[in-house]
Short mmCIF file of C-alpha atoms in Angstrom, two decimals:
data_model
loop_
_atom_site.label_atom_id
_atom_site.label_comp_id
_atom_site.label_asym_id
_atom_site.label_seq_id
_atom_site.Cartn_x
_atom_site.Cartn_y
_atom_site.Cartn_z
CA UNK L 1 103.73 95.67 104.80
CA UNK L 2 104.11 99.07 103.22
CA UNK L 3 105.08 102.38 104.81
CA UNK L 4 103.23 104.95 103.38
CA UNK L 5 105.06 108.30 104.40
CA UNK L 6 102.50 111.06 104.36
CA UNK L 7 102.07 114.86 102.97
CA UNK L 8 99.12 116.67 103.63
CA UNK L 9 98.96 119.74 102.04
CA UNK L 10 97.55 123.03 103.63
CA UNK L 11 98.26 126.31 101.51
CA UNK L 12 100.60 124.45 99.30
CA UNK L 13 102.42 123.64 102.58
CA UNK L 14 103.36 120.22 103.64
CA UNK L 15 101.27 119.59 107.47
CA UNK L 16 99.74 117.92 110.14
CA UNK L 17 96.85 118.28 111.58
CA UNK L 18 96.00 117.44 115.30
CA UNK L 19 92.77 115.04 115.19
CA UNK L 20 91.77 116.29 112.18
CA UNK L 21 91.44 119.75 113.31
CA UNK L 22 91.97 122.58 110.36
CA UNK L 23 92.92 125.31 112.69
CA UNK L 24 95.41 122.86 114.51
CA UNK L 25 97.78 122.42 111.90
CA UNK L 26 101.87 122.59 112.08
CA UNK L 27 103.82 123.43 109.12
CA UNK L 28 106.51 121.06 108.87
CA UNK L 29 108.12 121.62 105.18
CA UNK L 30 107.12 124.88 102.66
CA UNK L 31 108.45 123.08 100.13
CA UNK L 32 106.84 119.78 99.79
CA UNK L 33 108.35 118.35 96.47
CA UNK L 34 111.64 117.96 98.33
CA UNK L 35 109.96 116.52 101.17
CA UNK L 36 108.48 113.76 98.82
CA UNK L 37 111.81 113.25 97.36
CA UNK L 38 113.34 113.41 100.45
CA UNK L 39 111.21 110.30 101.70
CA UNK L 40 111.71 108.44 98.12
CA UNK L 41 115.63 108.80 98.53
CA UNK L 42 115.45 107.09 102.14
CA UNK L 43 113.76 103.87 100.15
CA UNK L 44 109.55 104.63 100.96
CA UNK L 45 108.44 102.91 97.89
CA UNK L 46 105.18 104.80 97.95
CA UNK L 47 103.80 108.04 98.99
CA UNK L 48 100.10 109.17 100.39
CA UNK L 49 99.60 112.41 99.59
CA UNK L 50 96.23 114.09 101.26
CA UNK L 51 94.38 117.94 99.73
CA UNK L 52 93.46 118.70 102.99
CA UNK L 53 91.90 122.07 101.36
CA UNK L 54 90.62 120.51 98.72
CA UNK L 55 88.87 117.63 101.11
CA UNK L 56 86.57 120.76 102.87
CA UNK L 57 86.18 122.64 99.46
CA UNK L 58 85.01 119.32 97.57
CA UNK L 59 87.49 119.99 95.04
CA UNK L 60 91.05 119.80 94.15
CA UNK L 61 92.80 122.94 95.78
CA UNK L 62 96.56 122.21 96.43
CA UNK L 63 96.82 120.64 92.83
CA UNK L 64 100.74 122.79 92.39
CA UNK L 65 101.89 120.83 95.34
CA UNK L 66 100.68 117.70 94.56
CA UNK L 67 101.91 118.04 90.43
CA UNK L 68 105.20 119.48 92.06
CA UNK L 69 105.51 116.45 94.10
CA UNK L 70 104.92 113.65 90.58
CA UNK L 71 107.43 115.81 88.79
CA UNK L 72 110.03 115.36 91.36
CA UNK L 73 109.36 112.09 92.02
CA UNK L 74 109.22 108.66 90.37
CA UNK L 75 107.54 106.28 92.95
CA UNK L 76 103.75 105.55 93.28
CA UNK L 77 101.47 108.16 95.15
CA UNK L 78 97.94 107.99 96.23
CA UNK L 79 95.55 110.84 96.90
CA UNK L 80 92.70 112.07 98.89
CA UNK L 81 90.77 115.40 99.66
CA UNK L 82 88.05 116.69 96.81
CA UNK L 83 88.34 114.30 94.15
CA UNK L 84 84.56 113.43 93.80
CA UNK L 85 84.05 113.40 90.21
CA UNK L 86 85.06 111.07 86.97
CA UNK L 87 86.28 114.15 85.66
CA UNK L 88 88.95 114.99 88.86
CA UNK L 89 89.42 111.21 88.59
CA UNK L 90 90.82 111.09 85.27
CA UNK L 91 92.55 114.05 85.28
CA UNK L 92 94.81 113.09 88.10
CA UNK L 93 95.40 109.53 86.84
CA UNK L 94 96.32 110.94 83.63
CA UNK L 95 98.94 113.45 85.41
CA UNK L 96 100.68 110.11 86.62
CA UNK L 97 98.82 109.38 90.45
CA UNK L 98 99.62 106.08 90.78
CA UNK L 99 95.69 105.87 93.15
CA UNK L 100 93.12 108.17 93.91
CA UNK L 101 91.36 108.32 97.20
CA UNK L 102 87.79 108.48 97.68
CA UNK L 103 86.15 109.31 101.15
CA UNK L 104 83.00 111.65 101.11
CA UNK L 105 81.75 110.13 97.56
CA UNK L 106 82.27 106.32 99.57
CA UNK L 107 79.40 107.36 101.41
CA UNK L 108 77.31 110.19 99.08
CA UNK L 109 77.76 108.71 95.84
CA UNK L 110 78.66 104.74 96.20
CA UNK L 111 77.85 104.30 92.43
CA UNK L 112 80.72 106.62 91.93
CA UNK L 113 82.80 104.33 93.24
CA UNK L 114 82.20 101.69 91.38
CA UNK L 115 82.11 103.13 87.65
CA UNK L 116 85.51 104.18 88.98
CA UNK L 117 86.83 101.18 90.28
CA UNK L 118 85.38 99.73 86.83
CA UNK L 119 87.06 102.09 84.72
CA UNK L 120 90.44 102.10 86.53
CA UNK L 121 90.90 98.89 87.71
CA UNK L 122 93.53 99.02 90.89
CA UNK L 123 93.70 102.48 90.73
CA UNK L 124 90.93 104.10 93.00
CA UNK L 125 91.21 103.51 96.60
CA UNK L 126 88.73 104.05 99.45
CA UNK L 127 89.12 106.22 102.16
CA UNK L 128 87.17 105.20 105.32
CA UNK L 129 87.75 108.07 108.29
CA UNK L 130 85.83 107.12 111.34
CA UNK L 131 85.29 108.72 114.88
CA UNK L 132 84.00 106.80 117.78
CA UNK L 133 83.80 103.75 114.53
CA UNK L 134 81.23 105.63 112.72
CA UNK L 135 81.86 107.23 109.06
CA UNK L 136 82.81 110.72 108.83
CA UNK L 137 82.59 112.81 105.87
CA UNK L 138 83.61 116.51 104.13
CA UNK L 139 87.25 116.80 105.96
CA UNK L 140 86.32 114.96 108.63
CA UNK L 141 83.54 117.39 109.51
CA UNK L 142 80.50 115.05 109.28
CA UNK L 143 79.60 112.49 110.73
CA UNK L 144 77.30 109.58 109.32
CA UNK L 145 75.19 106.79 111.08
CA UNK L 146 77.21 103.93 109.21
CA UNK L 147 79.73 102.13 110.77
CA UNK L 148 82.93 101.38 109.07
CA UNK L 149 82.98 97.91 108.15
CA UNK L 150 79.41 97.77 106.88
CA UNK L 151 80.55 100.41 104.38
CA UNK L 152 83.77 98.50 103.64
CA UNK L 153 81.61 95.52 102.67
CA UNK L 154 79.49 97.27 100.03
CA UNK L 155 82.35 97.49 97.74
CA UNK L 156 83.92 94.00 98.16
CA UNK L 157 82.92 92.94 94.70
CA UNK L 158 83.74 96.54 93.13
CA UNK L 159 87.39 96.36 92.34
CA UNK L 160 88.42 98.78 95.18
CA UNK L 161 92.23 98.62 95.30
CA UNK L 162 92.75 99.58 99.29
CA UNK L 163 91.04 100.42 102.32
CA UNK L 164 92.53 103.27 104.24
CA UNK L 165 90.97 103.16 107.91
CA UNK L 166 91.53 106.29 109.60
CA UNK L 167 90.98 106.53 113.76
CA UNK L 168 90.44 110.49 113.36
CA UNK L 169 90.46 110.73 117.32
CA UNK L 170 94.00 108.95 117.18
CA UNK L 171 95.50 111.32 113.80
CA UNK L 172 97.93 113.48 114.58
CA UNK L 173 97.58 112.77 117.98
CA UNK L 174 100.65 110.64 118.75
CA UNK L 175 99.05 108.07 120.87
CA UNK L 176 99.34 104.76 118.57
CA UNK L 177 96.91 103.59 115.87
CA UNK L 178 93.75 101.85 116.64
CA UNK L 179 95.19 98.62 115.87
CA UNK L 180 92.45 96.15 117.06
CA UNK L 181 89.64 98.11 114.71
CA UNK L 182 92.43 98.37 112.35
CA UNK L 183 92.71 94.37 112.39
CA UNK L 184 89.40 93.12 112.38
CA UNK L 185 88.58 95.41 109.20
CA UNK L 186 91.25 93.70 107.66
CA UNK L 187 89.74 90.54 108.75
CA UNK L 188 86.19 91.33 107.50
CA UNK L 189 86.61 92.54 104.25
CA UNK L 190 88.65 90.99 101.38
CA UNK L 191 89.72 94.40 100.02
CA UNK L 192 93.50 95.11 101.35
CA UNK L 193 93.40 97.42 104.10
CA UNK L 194 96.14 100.48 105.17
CA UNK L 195 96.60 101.80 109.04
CA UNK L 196 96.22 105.90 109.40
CA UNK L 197 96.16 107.64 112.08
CA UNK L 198 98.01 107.70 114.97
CA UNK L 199 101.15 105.49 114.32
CA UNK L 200 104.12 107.12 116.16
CA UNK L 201 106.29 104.73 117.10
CA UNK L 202 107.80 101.56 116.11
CA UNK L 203 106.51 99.70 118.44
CA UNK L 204 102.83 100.69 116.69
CA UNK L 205 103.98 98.97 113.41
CA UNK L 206 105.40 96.31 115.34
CA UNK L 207 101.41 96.07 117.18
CA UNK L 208 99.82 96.32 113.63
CA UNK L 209 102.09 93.48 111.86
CA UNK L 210 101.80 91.47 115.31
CA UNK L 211 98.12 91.18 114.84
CA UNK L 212 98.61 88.70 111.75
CA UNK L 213 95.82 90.36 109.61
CA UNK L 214 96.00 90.54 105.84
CA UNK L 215 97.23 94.65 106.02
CA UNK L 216 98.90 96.01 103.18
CA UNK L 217 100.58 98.70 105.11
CA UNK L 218 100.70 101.59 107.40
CA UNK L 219 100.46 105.29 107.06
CA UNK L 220 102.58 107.74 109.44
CA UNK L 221 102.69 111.18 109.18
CA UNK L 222 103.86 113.66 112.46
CA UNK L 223 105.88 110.49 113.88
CA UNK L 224 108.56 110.49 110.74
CA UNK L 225 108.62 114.72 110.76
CA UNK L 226 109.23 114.47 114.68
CA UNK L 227 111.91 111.78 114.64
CA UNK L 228 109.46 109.48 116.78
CA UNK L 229 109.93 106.59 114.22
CA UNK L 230 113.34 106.06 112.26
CA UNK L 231 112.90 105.64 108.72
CA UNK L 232 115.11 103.27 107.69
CA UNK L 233 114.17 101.40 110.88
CA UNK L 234 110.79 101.38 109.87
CA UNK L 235 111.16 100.05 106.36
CA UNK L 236 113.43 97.52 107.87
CA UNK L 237 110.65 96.24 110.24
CA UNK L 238 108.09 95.87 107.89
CA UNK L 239 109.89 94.77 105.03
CA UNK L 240 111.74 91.75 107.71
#
């Protein structure tokens, strides 16, 4: 499994939110280029990088940041928040993101998905945030009537590089992922599938490798900023 240290960005600051919650947010880093390099010199071997403006405004928005952060760095990132078009997709593959991240197009624009995944085969990932297991949309700010796994399953022949299943009532909260959702995604659906949302401890990547499902890796955010989870412990766990 993979540990996917995370940087949202929030006024070309490096955050967390508290379930998902704009106004909620704690500035841990004003400089998040050295944060990013900071977690590629402890041995992360990726990066997921989240617009957090840019997911509400439906376009890219903390684009410095995240160009800052590919300059500085030289291992893989993914991203998510406003990139809804061919046009945003291109242009930040082309700037050297490793993945792009789609969430609100998943469920507005499907066929979106797929030229994509077509186009840029293993590059375009999708991002699935549910509350209470149903799809939420535009930040996080709208919620649908499909539940996760039936949208997982309409791109199982599409190319999709990753799953990223987000328990939005578990981010930033500190209370351990939703690991038995988490799991039986990764069960039902082909696609490789990344934990978000809520891991803060090692015992919660212990939980999530425990289960024995097919998961690529897990995504922590507060937890590393905190101290909650060791990072070199971490990458040890998952790697052993």
């Amino acid at each position: 499994m993979i540990l996917y240290p995370a940087i949202d960005l929030k006024d070309g600051n490096c955050v967390r939110l508290y379930k998902g919650e704009m106004d909620q947010a704690t500035v841990f880093n004003d400089n998040p280029a050295a944060q990013a390099k900071a977690f590629e010199d402890a041995g992360c071997e990726w990066l997921h990088l989240v617009d957090l403006n840019g997911a509400f405004a439906g376009a890219p928005v903390n684009s410095a940041a995240v160009e800052a952060i590919l300059k500085e760095t030289s291992v893989p990132a993914q991203l998510g928040g406003g990139i809804r078009d061919m046009g945003t997709i291109e242009a930040w593959l082309s700037k050297g993101l490793q993945r792009v991240i789609l969430g609100t197009v998943a469920v507005e624009n499907p066929e979106l998905v797929r030229e994509a995944a077509k186009a840029f085969p293993g590059h375009v990932a999708i991002g699935l945030d549910a509350r209470n297991g149903m799809v939420a949309t535009r930040g996080w700010a709208e919620e649908t009537d499909m539940e996760v796994t039936e949208l997982a399953k309409q791109f199982e022949d599409a190319g999709v590089a990753a799953l990223i299943y987000t328990d939005i009532n578990r981010d930033g909260a500190m209370q351990g992922p939703n690991v038995e959702a988490t799991a039986a995604l990764a069960r039902a659906v082909s696609i490789p599938v990344i934990a978000s949302g809520g891991v803060s401890s090692l015992q919660d990547l212990a939980d999530l490798k425990a289960t024995g499902a097919p998961l690529d890796g897990a995504i922590s955010g507060r937890a590393l900023y905190d101290g909650a989870i060791d990072l070199k412990d971490a990458l040890s766990l998952l790697k052993g």
